[in-house]
Short mmCIF file of C-alpha atoms in Angstrom, two decimals:
data_model
loop_
_atom_site.label_atom_id
_atom_site.label_comp_id
_atom_site.label_asym_id
_atom_site.label_seq_id
_atom_site.Cartn_x
_atom_site.Cartn_y
_atom_site.Cartn_z
CA UNK A 1 -126.15 -39.67 -0.90
CA UNK A 2 -125.47 -39.94 -4.56
CA UNK A 3 -126.02 -41.83 -7.84
CA UNK A 4 -124.41 -42.28 -10.46
CA UNK A 5 -125.37 -43.96 -14.05
CA UNK A 6 -121.86 -44.86 -15.99
CA UNK A 7 -118.51 -43.39 -16.44
CA UNK A 8 -118.16 -42.65 -19.84
CA UNK A 9 -115.70 -39.76 -20.05
CA UNK A 10 -112.80 -40.26 -22.42
CA UNK A 11 -111.97 -37.12 -23.75
CA UNK A 12 -109.82 -36.17 -20.75
CA UNK A 13 -109.52 -38.02 -17.29
CA UNK A 14 -112.54 -39.66 -16.35
CA UNK A 15 -114.95 -38.40 -14.17
CA UNK A 16 -114.37 -39.86 -10.93
CA UNK A 17 -116.70 -39.50 -8.39
CA UNK A 18 -115.03 -40.72 -5.03
CA UNK A 19 -112.50 -38.17 -6.00
CA UNK A 20 -115.26 -35.28 -6.43
CA UNK A 21 -116.62 -36.34 -3.02
CA UNK A 22 -113.35 -36.40 -1.26
CA UNK A 23 -113.04 -34.99 2.40
CA UNK A 24 -111.16 -31.89 1.14
CA UNK A 25 -113.89 -31.13 -0.68
CA UNK A 26 -116.54 -31.72 1.64
CA UNK A 27 -115.98 -28.35 3.71
CA UNK A 28 -116.65 -26.33 0.75
CA UNK A 29 -119.75 -28.39 -0.04
CA UNK A 30 -120.80 -27.51 3.69
CA UNK A 31 -120.77 -23.99 2.95
CA UNK A 32 -122.17 -24.26 -0.41
CA UNK A 33 -125.31 -25.72 1.35
CA UNK A 34 -125.32 -23.27 4.19
CA UNK A 35 -124.83 -20.25 1.99
CA UNK A 36 -128.35 -21.77 -0.52
CA UNK A 37 -130.13 -21.95 2.83
CA UNK A 38 -129.12 -18.80 3.89
CA UNK A 39 -130.24 -16.98 0.46
CA UNK A 40 -133.39 -18.96 0.06
CA UNK A 41 -134.38 -17.79 3.50
CA UNK A 42 -133.67 -13.73 2.87
CA UNK A 43 -135.07 -14.32 -0.27
CA UNK A 44 -138.51 -15.82 1.27
CA UNK A 45 -138.79 -12.91 3.65
CA UNK A 46 -138.47 -10.34 0.66
CA UNK A 47 -140.24 -11.43 -2.32
CA UNK A 48 -143.59 -10.39 -3.40
CA UNK A 49 -146.27 -12.25 -4.63
CA UNK A 50 -147.30 -10.50 -7.89
CA UNK A 51 -143.56 -11.76 -9.27
CA UNK A 52 -143.97 -14.30 -11.96
CA UNK A 53 -141.89 -17.60 -11.56
CA UNK A 54 -139.00 -16.19 -14.20
CA UNK A 55 -138.47 -13.24 -12.30
CA UNK A 56 -138.66 -15.49 -8.98
CA UNK A 57 -136.23 -17.74 -10.69
CA UNK A 58 -133.57 -14.89 -11.55
CA UNK A 59 -133.87 -13.47 -8.39
CA UNK A 60 -133.43 -16.19 -6.51
CA UNK A 61 -130.50 -17.44 -8.87
CA UNK A 62 -128.51 -13.94 -8.53
CA UNK A 63 -129.56 -14.27 -4.73
CA UNK A 64 -127.83 -17.79 -4.25
CA UNK A 65 -124.67 -16.88 -6.18
CA UNK A 66 -124.49 -13.81 -4.44
CA UNK A 67 -124.80 -15.98 -1.20
CA UNK A 68 -122.35 -18.37 -2.84
CA UNK A 69 -119.71 -15.87 -3.53
CA UNK A 70 -119.56 -13.84 0.17
CA UNK A 71 -119.95 -16.66 2.35
CA UNK A 72 -117.32 -19.26 0.66
CA UNK A 73 -114.13 -19.26 1.54
CA UNK A 74 -112.12 -22.11 1.23
CA UNK A 75 -108.04 -22.26 -0.54
CA UNK A 76 -109.29 -24.65 -3.07
CA UNK A 77 -112.15 -22.93 -4.23
CA UNK A 78 -111.79 -19.99 -6.31
CA UNK A 79 -115.09 -17.98 -7.63
CA UNK A 80 -115.18 -15.96 -10.93
CA UNK A 81 -118.12 -13.33 -11.08
CA UNK A 82 -119.37 -13.32 -14.76
CA UNK A 83 -119.50 -10.13 -16.64
CA UNK A 84 -123.20 -9.53 -16.49
CA UNK A 85 -123.77 -9.58 -12.44
CA UNK A 86 -124.42 -12.89 -11.56
CA UNK A 87 -125.05 -14.54 -15.23
CA UNK A 88 -122.60 -17.38 -15.96
CA UNK A 89 -120.85 -16.66 -12.91
CA UNK A 90 -118.54 -20.01 -11.79
CA UNK A 91 -116.35 -21.33 -9.74
CA UNK A 92 -113.18 -23.68 -9.94
CA UNK A 93 -113.08 -26.28 -7.33
CA UNK A 94 -109.70 -28.03 -6.74
CA UNK A 95 -108.29 -27.13 -9.96
CA UNK A 96 -110.36 -30.16 -11.31
CA UNK A 97 -113.85 -28.95 -11.55
CA UNK A 98 -115.69 -25.84 -12.58
CA UNK A 99 -118.99 -25.26 -10.53
CA UNK A 100 -122.20 -23.33 -12.14
CA UNK A 101 -125.69 -22.52 -10.31
CA UNK A 102 -128.92 -23.32 -11.59
CA UNK A 103 -132.33 -23.73 -9.96
CA UNK A 104 -134.22 -26.87 -11.28
CA UNK A 105 -134.48 -27.33 -13.80
CA UNK A 106 -131.39 -27.04 -15.69
CA UNK A 107 -132.29 -25.05 -18.55
CA UNK A 108 -130.94 -22.53 -20.63
CA UNK A 109 -131.65 -20.36 -24.23
CA UNK A 110 -129.78 -22.86 -26.48
CA UNK A 111 -126.20 -21.70 -27.54
CA UNK A 112 -123.42 -22.78 -28.64
CA UNK A 113 -121.71 -22.00 -25.37
CA UNK A 114 -124.33 -24.00 -23.67
CA UNK A 115 -123.72 -26.68 -25.50
CA UNK A 116 -119.64 -26.98 -24.86
CA UNK A 117 -120.15 -26.74 -21.23
CA UNK A 118 -123.18 -29.18 -21.22
CA UNK A 119 -121.15 -31.58 -23.25
CA UNK A 120 -117.99 -31.37 -21.40
CA UNK A 121 -116.41 -29.75 -24.48
CA UNK A 122 -114.09 -27.82 -21.41
CA UNK A 123 -110.85 -28.97 -20.43
CA UNK A 124 -112.28 -29.47 -16.88
CA UNK A 125 -115.57 -31.30 -15.42
CA UNK A 126 -118.21 -29.04 -15.29
CA UNK A 127 -120.61 -29.23 -12.54
CA UNK A 128 -123.90 -27.65 -11.65
CA UNK A 129 -124.95 -26.80 -8.52
CA UNK A 130 -128.63 -27.43 -8.76
CA UNK A 131 -131.49 -26.40 -6.16
CA UNK A 132 -134.99 -27.29 -5.67
CA UNK A 133 -137.95 -25.37 -4.08
CA UNK A 134 -141.41 -26.85 -3.36
CA UNK A 135 -144.53 -26.11 -5.69
CA UNK A 136 -145.39 -23.10 -3.91
CA UNK A 137 -142.05 -21.25 -2.83
CA UNK A 138 -141.92 -22.13 0.38
CA UNK A 139 -139.19 -23.98 0.93
CA UNK A 140 -135.59 -25.21 -0.48
CA UNK A 141 -136.13 -29.06 -0.77
CA UNK A 142 -132.50 -30.08 -2.17
CA UNK A 143 -129.28 -29.30 -2.92
CA UNK A 144 -127.39 -31.80 -5.43
CA UNK A 145 -124.62 -31.24 -7.93
CA UNK A 146 -125.13 -32.89 -11.16
CA UNK A 147 -122.93 -33.72 -13.86
CA UNK A 148 -124.39 -33.38 -17.19
CA UNK A 149 -123.69 -35.20 -20.76
CA UNK A 150 -125.11 -34.70 -24.27
CA UNK A 151 -126.94 -31.44 -23.19
CA UNK A 152 -129.33 -32.42 -20.86
CA UNK A 153 -128.64 -36.17 -19.52
CA UNK A 154 -127.76 -36.34 -16.11
CA UNK A 155 -125.44 -38.91 -15.56
CA UNK A 156 -123.99 -38.43 -11.65
CA UNK A 157 -126.04 -36.36 -8.97
CA UNK A 158 -124.33 -35.71 -5.40
CA UNK A 159 -127.02 -34.67 -2.61
CA UNK A 160 -125.61 -31.98 -0.39
CA UNK A 161 -128.85 -31.06 1.57
CA UNK A 162 -128.13 -32.65 4.70
CA UNK A 163 -124.81 -30.55 5.00
CA UNK A 164 -126.78 -27.23 5.28
CA UNK A 165 -127.30 -28.33 9.12
CA UNK A 166 -124.01 -29.45 9.83
CA UNK A 167 -121.65 -27.29 11.68
CA UNK A 168 -118.49 -25.33 10.21
CA UNK A 169 -115.44 -23.49 11.34
CA UNK A 170 -115.11 -21.51 8.44
CA UNK A 171 -118.34 -19.74 7.28
CA UNK A 172 -118.51 -16.06 7.73
CA UNK A 173 -121.27 -14.21 10.02
CA UNK A 174 -121.72 -10.88 9.55
CA UNK A 175 -118.47 -9.14 9.96
CA UNK A 176 -116.51 -11.75 11.14
CA UNK A 177 -114.86 -14.79 9.59
CA UNK A 178 -114.09 -17.78 11.90
CA UNK A 179 -110.79 -19.51 11.35
CA UNK A 180 -109.60 -17.44 8.47
CA UNK A 181 -107.58 -18.61 5.93
CA UNK A 182 -104.41 -16.77 6.29
CA UNK A 183 -101.41 -16.18 4.05
CA UNK A 184 -103.12 -16.11 0.68
CA UNK A 185 -103.06 -12.39 -1.60
CA UNK A 186 -106.06 -12.59 -3.82
CA UNK A 187 -104.27 -9.86 -5.85
CA UNK A 188 -101.81 -12.98 -6.44
CA UNK A 189 -103.82 -15.60 -7.15
CA UNK A 190 -103.51 -17.00 -10.73
CA UNK A 191 -106.77 -17.80 -11.95
CA UNK A 192 -106.91 -20.69 -14.11
CA UNK A 193 -107.58 -20.19 -17.94
CA UNK A 194 -110.67 -22.33 -18.94
CA UNK A 195 -110.49 -23.40 -22.68
CA UNK A 196 -112.59 -25.23 -25.25
CA UNK A 197 -110.97 -28.68 -26.19
CA UNK A 198 -110.74 -29.08 -29.94
CA UNK A 199 -112.62 -32.58 -29.45
CA UNK A 200 -116.07 -32.67 -28.42
CA UNK A 201 -117.41 -35.69 -26.27
CA UNK A 202 -118.53 -38.18 -28.44
CA UNK A 203 -122.23 -39.20 -28.01
CA UNK A 204 -122.84 -42.81 -26.70
CA UNK A 205 -125.65 -44.67 -25.73
CA UNK A 206 -126.09 -45.86 -22.05
CA UNK A 207 -124.98 -48.89 -21.54
CA UNK A 208 -122.10 -48.79 -24.03
#
């Protein structure tokens, strides 16, 4: 399930939601959704009731990012750990998309770097993997990708919650990896460089 508002990204190749949702990426999406559910279940059994919401949010995000890093195995996926643990960790998908991971709503202390990311100022399309928890922190209600423009305007959303319950053959279980990818030496993988484009995405009104 997805919705898309308008195709208005003209400073690089247009964002194509069909390409993003292609079958090649679906296996990665399953692993991500299952990792989110796994991490939330682990988090929910150990979280203390006296932690405030900010502490809970940070701890949950760290748990989800760690689970995604540990459990996702796919040759179209490269995970980059942030310099400060899980802070600003991201992944490159199919060499076309940069994925960040955030609890809903997507918000940060406003910085120049954050503006560049949210205004699609990088040379690859940036999407946020966003997860929603219920009011009482009892369940993970929705997992979706969001494409933002002009800092906080969501122009595309793709719900992958249902994929968490689908079977997959390449998810990692404890020390065993079913159907592992072979022939790839991680030390030899060339990590793509993410650079800032000189031209920022121009702001456009909806409907133009």
